[in-house]
Coordinates of N, CA, C and O in Angstrom, one line a residue:
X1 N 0.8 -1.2 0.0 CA 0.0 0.0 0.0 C 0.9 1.2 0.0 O 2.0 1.4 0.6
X2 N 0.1 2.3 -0.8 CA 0.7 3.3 -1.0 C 0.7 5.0 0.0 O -0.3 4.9 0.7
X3 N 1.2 5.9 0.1 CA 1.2 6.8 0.8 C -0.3 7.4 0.2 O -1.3 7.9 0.8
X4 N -0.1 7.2 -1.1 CA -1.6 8.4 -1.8 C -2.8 7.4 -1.6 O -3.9 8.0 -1.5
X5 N -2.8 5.9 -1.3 CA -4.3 5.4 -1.3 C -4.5 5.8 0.6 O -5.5 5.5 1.3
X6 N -3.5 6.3 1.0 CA -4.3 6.7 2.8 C -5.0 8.4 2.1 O -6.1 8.8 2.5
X7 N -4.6 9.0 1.4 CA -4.6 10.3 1.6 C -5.7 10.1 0.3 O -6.4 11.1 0.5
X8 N -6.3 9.4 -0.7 CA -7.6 9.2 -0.8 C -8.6 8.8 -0.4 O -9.5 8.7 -1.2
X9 N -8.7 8.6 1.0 CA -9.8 8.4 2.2 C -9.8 9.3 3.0 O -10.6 9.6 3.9
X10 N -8.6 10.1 2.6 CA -8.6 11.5 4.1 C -9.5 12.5 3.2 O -9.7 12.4 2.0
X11 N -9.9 13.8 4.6 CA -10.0 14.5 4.0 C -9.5 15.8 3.0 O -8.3 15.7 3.4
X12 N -9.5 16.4 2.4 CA -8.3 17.5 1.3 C -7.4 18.2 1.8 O -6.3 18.5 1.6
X13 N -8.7 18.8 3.1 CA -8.1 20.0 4.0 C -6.8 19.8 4.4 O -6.6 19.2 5.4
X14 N -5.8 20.3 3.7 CA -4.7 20.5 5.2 C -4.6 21.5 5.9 O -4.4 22.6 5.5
X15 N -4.7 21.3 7.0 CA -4.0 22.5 8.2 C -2.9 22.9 8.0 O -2.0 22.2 7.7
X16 N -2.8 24.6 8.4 CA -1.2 25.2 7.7 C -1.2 26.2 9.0 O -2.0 26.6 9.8
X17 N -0.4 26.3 9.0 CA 0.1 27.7 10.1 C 1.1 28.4 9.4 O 1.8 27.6 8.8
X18 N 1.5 29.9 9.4 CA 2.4 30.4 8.7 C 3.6 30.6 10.1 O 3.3 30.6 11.3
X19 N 4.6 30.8 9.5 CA 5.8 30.6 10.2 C 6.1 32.1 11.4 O 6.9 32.3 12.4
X20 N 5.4 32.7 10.8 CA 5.3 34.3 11.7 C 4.1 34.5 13.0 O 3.8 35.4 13.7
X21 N 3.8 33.3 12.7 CA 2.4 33.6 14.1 C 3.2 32.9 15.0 O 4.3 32.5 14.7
X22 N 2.6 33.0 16.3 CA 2.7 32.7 17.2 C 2.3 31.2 18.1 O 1.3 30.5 17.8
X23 N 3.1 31.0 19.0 CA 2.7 29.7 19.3 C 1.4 29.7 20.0 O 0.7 29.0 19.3
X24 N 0.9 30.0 20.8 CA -0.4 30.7 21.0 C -1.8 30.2 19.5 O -2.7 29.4 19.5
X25 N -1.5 30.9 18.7 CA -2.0 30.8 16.9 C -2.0 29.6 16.9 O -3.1 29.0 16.7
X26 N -0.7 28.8 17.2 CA -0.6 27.5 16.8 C -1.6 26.7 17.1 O -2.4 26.1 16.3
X27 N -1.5 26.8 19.0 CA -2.0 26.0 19.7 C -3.5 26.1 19.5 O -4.3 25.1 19.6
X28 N -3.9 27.5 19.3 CA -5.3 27.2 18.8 C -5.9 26.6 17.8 O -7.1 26.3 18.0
X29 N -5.4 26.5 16.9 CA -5.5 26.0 15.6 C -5.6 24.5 15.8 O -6.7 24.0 15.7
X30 N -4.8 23.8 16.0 CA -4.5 22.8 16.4 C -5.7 22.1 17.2 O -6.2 21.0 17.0
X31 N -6.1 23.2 18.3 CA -7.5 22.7 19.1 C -8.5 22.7 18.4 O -9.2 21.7 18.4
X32 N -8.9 24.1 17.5 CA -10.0 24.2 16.8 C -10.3 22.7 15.7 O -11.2 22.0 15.5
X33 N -9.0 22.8 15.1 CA -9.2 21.7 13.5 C -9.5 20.0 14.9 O -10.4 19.2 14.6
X34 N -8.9 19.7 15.8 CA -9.0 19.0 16.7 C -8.3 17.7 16.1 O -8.7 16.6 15.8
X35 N -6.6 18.4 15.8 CA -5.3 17.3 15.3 C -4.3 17.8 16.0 O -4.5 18.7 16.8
X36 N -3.2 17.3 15.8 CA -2.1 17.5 16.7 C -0.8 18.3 15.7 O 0.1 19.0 16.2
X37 N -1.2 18.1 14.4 CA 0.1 18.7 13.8 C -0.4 19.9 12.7 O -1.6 20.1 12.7
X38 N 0.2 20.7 11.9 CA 0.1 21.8 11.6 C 1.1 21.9 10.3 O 2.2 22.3 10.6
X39 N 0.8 21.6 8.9 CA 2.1 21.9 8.0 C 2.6 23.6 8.4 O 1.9 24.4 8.8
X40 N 3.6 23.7 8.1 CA 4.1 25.4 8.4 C 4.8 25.2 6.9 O 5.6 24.5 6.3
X41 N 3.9 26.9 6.6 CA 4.2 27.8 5.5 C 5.8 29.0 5.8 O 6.3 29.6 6.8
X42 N 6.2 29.0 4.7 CA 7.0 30.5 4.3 C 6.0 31.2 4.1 O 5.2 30.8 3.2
X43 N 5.8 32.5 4.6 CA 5.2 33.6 3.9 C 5.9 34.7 3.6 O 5.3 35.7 3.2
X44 N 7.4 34.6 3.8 CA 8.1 35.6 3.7 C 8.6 35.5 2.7 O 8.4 36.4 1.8
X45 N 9.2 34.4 2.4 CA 10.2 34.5 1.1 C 9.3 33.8 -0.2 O 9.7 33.8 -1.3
X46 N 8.0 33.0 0.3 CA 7.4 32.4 -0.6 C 5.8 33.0 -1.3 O 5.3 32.8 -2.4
X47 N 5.6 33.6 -0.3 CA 4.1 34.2 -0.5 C 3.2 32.8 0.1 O 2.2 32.5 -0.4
X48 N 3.8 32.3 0.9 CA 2.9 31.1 1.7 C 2.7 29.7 1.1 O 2.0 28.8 1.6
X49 N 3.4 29.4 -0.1 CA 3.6 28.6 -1.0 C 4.2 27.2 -0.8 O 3.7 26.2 -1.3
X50 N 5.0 27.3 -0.2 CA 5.9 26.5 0.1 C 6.0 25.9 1.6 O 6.1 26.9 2.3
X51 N 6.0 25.0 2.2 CA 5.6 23.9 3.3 C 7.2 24.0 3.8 O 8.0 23.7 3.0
X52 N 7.6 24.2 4.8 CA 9.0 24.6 5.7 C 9.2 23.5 6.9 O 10.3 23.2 7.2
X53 N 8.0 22.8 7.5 CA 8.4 22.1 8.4 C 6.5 22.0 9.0 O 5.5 22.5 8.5
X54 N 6.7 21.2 10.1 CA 5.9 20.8 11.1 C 5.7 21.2 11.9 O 6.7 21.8 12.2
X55 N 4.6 21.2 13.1 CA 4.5 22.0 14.1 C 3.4 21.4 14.9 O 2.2 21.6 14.7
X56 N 3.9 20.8 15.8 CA 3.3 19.4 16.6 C 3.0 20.2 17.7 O 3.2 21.4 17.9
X57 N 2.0 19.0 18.8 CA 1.4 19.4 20.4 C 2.6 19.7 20.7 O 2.7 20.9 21.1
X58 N 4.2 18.6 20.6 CA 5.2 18.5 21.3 C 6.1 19.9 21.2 O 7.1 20.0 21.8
X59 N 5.5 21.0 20.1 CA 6.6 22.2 20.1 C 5.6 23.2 20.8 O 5.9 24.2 21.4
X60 N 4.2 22.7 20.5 CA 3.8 23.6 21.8 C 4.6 23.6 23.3 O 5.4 24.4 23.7
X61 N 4.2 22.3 23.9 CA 4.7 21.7 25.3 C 6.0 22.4 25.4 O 6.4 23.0 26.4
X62 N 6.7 22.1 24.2 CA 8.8 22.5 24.5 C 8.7 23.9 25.0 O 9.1 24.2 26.1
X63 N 8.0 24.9 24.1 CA 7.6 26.1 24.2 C 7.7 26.4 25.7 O 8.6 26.8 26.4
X64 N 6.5 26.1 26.0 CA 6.0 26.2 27.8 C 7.5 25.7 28.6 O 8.4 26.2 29.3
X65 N 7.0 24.4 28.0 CA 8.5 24.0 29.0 C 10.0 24.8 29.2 O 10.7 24.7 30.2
X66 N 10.3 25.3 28.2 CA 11.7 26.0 27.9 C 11.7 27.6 28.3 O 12.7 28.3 28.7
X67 N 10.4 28.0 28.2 CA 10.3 29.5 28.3 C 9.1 29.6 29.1 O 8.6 30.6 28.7
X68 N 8.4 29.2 29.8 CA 7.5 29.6 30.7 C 6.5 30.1 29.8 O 6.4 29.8 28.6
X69 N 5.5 31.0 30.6 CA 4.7 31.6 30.0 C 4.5 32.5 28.6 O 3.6 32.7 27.9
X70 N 6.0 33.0 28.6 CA 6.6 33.9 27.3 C 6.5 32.8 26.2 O 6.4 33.5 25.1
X71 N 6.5 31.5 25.9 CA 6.7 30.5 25.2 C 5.3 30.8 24.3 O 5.4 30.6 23.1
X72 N 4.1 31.1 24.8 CA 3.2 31.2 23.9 C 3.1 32.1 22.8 O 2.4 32.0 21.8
X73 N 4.3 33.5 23.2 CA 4.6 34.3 22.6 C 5.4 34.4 21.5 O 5.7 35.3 20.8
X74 N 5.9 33.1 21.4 CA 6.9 32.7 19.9 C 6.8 32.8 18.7 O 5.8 33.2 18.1
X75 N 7.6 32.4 18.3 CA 7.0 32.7 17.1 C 7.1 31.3 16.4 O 8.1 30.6 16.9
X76 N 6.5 30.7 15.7 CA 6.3 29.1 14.7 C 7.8 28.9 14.3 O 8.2 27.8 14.2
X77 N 8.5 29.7 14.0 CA 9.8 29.5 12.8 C 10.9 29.4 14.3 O 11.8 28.6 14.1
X78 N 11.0 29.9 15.4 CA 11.9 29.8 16.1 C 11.8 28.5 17.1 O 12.5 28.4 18.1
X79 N 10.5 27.4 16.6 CA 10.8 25.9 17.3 C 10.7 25.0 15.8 O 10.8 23.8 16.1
X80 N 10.6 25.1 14.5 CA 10.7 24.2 13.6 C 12.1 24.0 13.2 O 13.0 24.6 13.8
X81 N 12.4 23.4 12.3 CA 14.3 23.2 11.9 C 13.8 23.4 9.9 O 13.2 22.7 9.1
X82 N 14.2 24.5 9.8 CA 14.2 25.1 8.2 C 14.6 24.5 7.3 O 14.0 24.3 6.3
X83 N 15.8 24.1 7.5 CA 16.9 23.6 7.3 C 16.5 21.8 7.1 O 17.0 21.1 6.2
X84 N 15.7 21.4 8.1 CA 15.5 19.5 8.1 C 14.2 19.1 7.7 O 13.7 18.3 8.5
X85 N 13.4 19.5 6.7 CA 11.8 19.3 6.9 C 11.9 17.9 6.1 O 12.5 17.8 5.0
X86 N 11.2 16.8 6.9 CA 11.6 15.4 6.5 C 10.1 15.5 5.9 O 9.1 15.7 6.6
X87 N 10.1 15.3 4.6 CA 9.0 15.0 3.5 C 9.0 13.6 3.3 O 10.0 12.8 3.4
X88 N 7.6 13.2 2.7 CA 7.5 12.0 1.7 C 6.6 12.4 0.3 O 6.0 13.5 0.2
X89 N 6.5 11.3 -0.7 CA 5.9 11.3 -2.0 C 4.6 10.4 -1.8 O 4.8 9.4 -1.1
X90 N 3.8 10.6 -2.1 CA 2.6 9.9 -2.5 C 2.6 8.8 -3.4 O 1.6 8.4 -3.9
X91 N 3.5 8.4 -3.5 CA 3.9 7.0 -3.7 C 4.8 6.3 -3.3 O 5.2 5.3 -3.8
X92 N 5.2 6.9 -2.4 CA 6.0 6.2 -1.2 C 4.9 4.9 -0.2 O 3.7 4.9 0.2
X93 N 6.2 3.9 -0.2 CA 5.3 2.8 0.5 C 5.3 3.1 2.0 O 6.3 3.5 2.5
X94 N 4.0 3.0 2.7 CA 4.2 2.9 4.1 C 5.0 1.9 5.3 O 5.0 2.0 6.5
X95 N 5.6 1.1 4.4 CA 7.0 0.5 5.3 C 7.9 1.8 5.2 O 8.4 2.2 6.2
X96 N 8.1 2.3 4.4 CA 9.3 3.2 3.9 C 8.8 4.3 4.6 O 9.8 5.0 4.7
X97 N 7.9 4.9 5.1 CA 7.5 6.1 5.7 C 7.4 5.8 7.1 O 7.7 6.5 8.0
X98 N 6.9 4.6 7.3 CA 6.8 4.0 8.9 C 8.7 4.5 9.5 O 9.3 5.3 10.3
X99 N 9.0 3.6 8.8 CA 10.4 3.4 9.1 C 11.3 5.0 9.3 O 12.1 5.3 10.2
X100 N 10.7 6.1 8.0 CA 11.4 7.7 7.9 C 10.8 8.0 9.5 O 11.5 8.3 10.5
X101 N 9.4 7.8 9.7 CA 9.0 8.8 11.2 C 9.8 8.1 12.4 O 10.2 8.9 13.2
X102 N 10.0 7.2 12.8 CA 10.6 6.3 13.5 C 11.9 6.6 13.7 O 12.4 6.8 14.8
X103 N 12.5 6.7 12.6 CA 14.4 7.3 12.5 C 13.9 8.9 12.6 O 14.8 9.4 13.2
X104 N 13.4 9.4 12.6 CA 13.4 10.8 12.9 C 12.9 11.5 14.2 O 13.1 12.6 14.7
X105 N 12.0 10.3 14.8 CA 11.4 10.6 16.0 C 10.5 11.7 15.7 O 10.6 12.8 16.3
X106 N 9.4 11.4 14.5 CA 8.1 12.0 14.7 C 7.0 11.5 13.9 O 7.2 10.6 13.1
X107 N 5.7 12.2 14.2 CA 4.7 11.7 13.6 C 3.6 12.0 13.1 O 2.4 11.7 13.3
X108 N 4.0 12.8 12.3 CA 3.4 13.4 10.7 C 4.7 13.9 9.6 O 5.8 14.4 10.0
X109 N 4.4 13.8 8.6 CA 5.1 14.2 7.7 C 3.7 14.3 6.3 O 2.8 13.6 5.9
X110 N 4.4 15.7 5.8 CA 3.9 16.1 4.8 C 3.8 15.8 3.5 O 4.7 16.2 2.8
X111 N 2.8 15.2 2.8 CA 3.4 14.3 1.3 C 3.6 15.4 0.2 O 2.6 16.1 -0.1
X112 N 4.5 15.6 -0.3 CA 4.9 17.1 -1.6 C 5.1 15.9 -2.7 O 5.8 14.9 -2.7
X113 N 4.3 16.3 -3.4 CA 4.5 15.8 -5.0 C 4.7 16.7 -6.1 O 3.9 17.7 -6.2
X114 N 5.5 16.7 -7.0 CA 5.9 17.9 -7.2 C 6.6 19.5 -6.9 O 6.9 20.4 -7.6
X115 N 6.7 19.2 -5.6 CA 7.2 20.4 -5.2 C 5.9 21.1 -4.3 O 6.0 22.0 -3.5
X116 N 4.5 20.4 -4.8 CA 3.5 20.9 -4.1 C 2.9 19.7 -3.2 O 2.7 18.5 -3.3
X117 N 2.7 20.9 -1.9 CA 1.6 19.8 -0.7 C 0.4 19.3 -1.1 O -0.6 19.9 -1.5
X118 N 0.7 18.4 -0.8 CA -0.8 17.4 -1.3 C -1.6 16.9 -0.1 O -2.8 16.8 -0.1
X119 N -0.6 16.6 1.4 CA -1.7 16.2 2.5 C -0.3 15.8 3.6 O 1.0 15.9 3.4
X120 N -1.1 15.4 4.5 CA -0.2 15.3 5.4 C -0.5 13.5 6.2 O -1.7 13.2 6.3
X121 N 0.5 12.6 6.7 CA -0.5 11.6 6.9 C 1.0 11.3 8.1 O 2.2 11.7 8.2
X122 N 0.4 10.6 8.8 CA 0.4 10.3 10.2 C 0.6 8.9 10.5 O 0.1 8.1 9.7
X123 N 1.3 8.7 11.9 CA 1.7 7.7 12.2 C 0.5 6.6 12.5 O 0.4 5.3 12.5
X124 N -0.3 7.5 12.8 CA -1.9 6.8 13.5 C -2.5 6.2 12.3 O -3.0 5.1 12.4
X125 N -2.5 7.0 10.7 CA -3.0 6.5 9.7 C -2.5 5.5 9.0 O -3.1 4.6 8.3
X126 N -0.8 5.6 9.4 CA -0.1 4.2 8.8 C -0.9 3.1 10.0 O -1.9 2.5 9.6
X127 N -0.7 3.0 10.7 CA -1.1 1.9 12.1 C -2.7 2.2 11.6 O -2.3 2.9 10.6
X128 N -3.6 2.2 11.5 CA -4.9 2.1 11.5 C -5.2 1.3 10.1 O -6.1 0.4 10.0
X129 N -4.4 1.7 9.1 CA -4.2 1.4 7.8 C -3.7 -0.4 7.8 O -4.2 -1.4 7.2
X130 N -2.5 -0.3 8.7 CA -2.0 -1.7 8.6 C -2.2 -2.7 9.6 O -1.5 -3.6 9.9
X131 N -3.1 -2.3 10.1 CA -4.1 -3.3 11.7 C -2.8 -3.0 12.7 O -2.9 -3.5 13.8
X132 N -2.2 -2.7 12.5 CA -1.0 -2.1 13.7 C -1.7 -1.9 14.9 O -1.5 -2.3 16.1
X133 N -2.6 -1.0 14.3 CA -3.2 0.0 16.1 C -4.1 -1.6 16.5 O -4.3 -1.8 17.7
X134 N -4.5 -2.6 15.4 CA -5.6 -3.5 16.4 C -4.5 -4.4 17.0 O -5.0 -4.9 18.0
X135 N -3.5 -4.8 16.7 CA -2.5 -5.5 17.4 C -1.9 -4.8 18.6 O -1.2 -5.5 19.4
X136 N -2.0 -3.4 18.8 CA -1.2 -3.0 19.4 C -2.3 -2.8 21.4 O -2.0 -2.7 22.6
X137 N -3.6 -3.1 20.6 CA -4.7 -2.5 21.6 C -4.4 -3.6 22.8 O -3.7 -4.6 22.6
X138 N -4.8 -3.2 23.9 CA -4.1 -4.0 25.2 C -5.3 -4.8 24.9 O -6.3 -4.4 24.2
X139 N -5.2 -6.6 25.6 CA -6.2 -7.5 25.7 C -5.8 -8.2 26.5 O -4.7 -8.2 27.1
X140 N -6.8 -9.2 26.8 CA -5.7 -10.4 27.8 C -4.7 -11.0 27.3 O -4.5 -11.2 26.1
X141 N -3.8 -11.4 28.4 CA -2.9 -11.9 28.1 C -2.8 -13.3 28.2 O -3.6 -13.8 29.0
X142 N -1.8 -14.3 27.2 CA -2.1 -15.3 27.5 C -2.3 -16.5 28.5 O -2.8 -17.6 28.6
X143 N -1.6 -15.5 29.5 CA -1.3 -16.7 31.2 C -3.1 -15.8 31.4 O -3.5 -16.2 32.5
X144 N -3.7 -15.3 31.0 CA -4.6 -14.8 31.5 C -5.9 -15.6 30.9 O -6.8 -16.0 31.5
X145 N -5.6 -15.8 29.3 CA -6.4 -16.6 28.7 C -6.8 -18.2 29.2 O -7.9 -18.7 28.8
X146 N -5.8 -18.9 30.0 CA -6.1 -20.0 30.4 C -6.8 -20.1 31.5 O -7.4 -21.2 31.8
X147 N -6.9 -19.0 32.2 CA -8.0 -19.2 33.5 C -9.1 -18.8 33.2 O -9.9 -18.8 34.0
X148 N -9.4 -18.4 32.0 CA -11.1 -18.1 32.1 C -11.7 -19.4 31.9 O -12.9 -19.5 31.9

């Protein structure tokens, strides 16, 4: 299975945040759409065009945690890495994407095809996709199975 047949069951919308708001912006956004990640736009050098990085619950949290209260006052571009935005293709296999979020230690990445964002798909959608999450669900255990 492919990267593009999850992202033809999702919906179109992607969620974007531009790189000049605030973490505050973020975090609402994030509440409102009621997801955890956020593609982040250039709007400086691109006119908002172009996909720069990600922006997770976990850069909210760093935020707070690193700067206290002032943390909501940040800005999006001063907790993403400009420089490392780990993309995939829409025809990329989900072993091969499983495996990219895992070595990177995250979980969403943005699919660019062509140079343009097409969707964003998630660790939860590979695992839901590949019965992962039903293997993964707690159940009894086997020394448990023999005493019923």
């Amino acid at each position: 299975m492919r990267v593009g047949d999850i992202l033809n069951r999702k919906s179109t919308r992607i969620a974007t945040v531009r790189m000049n708001e605030t973490v505050a912006t973020a975090a609402r956004l994030l509440r409102n759409e009621n997801i955890s990640a956020l593609v982040v736009k250039d709007v400086c050098r691109t006119e908002g065009n172009v996909a720069v990085g990600m922006f997770s619950e976990r850069d909210v949290v760093r935020a707070v945690a690193e700067h206290g209260p002032a943390g909501i006052n940040m800005k999006v571009s001063a907790l993403i890495s400009v420089q490392k935005m780990v993309s995939c293709h829409s025809t990329d296999s989900l072993e091969y994407v499983r495996d990219l979020m895992n070595d990177n230690h995250i979980r969403h990445l943005p699919v660019i095809d062509d140079h343009t964002l097409i969707g964003v798909i998630s660790m939860r959608d590979i695992n839901a996709t590949t019965g992962f999450d039903a293997m993964a669900r707690p159940g009894p255990r086997p020394a448990e199975l023999a005493f019923v």
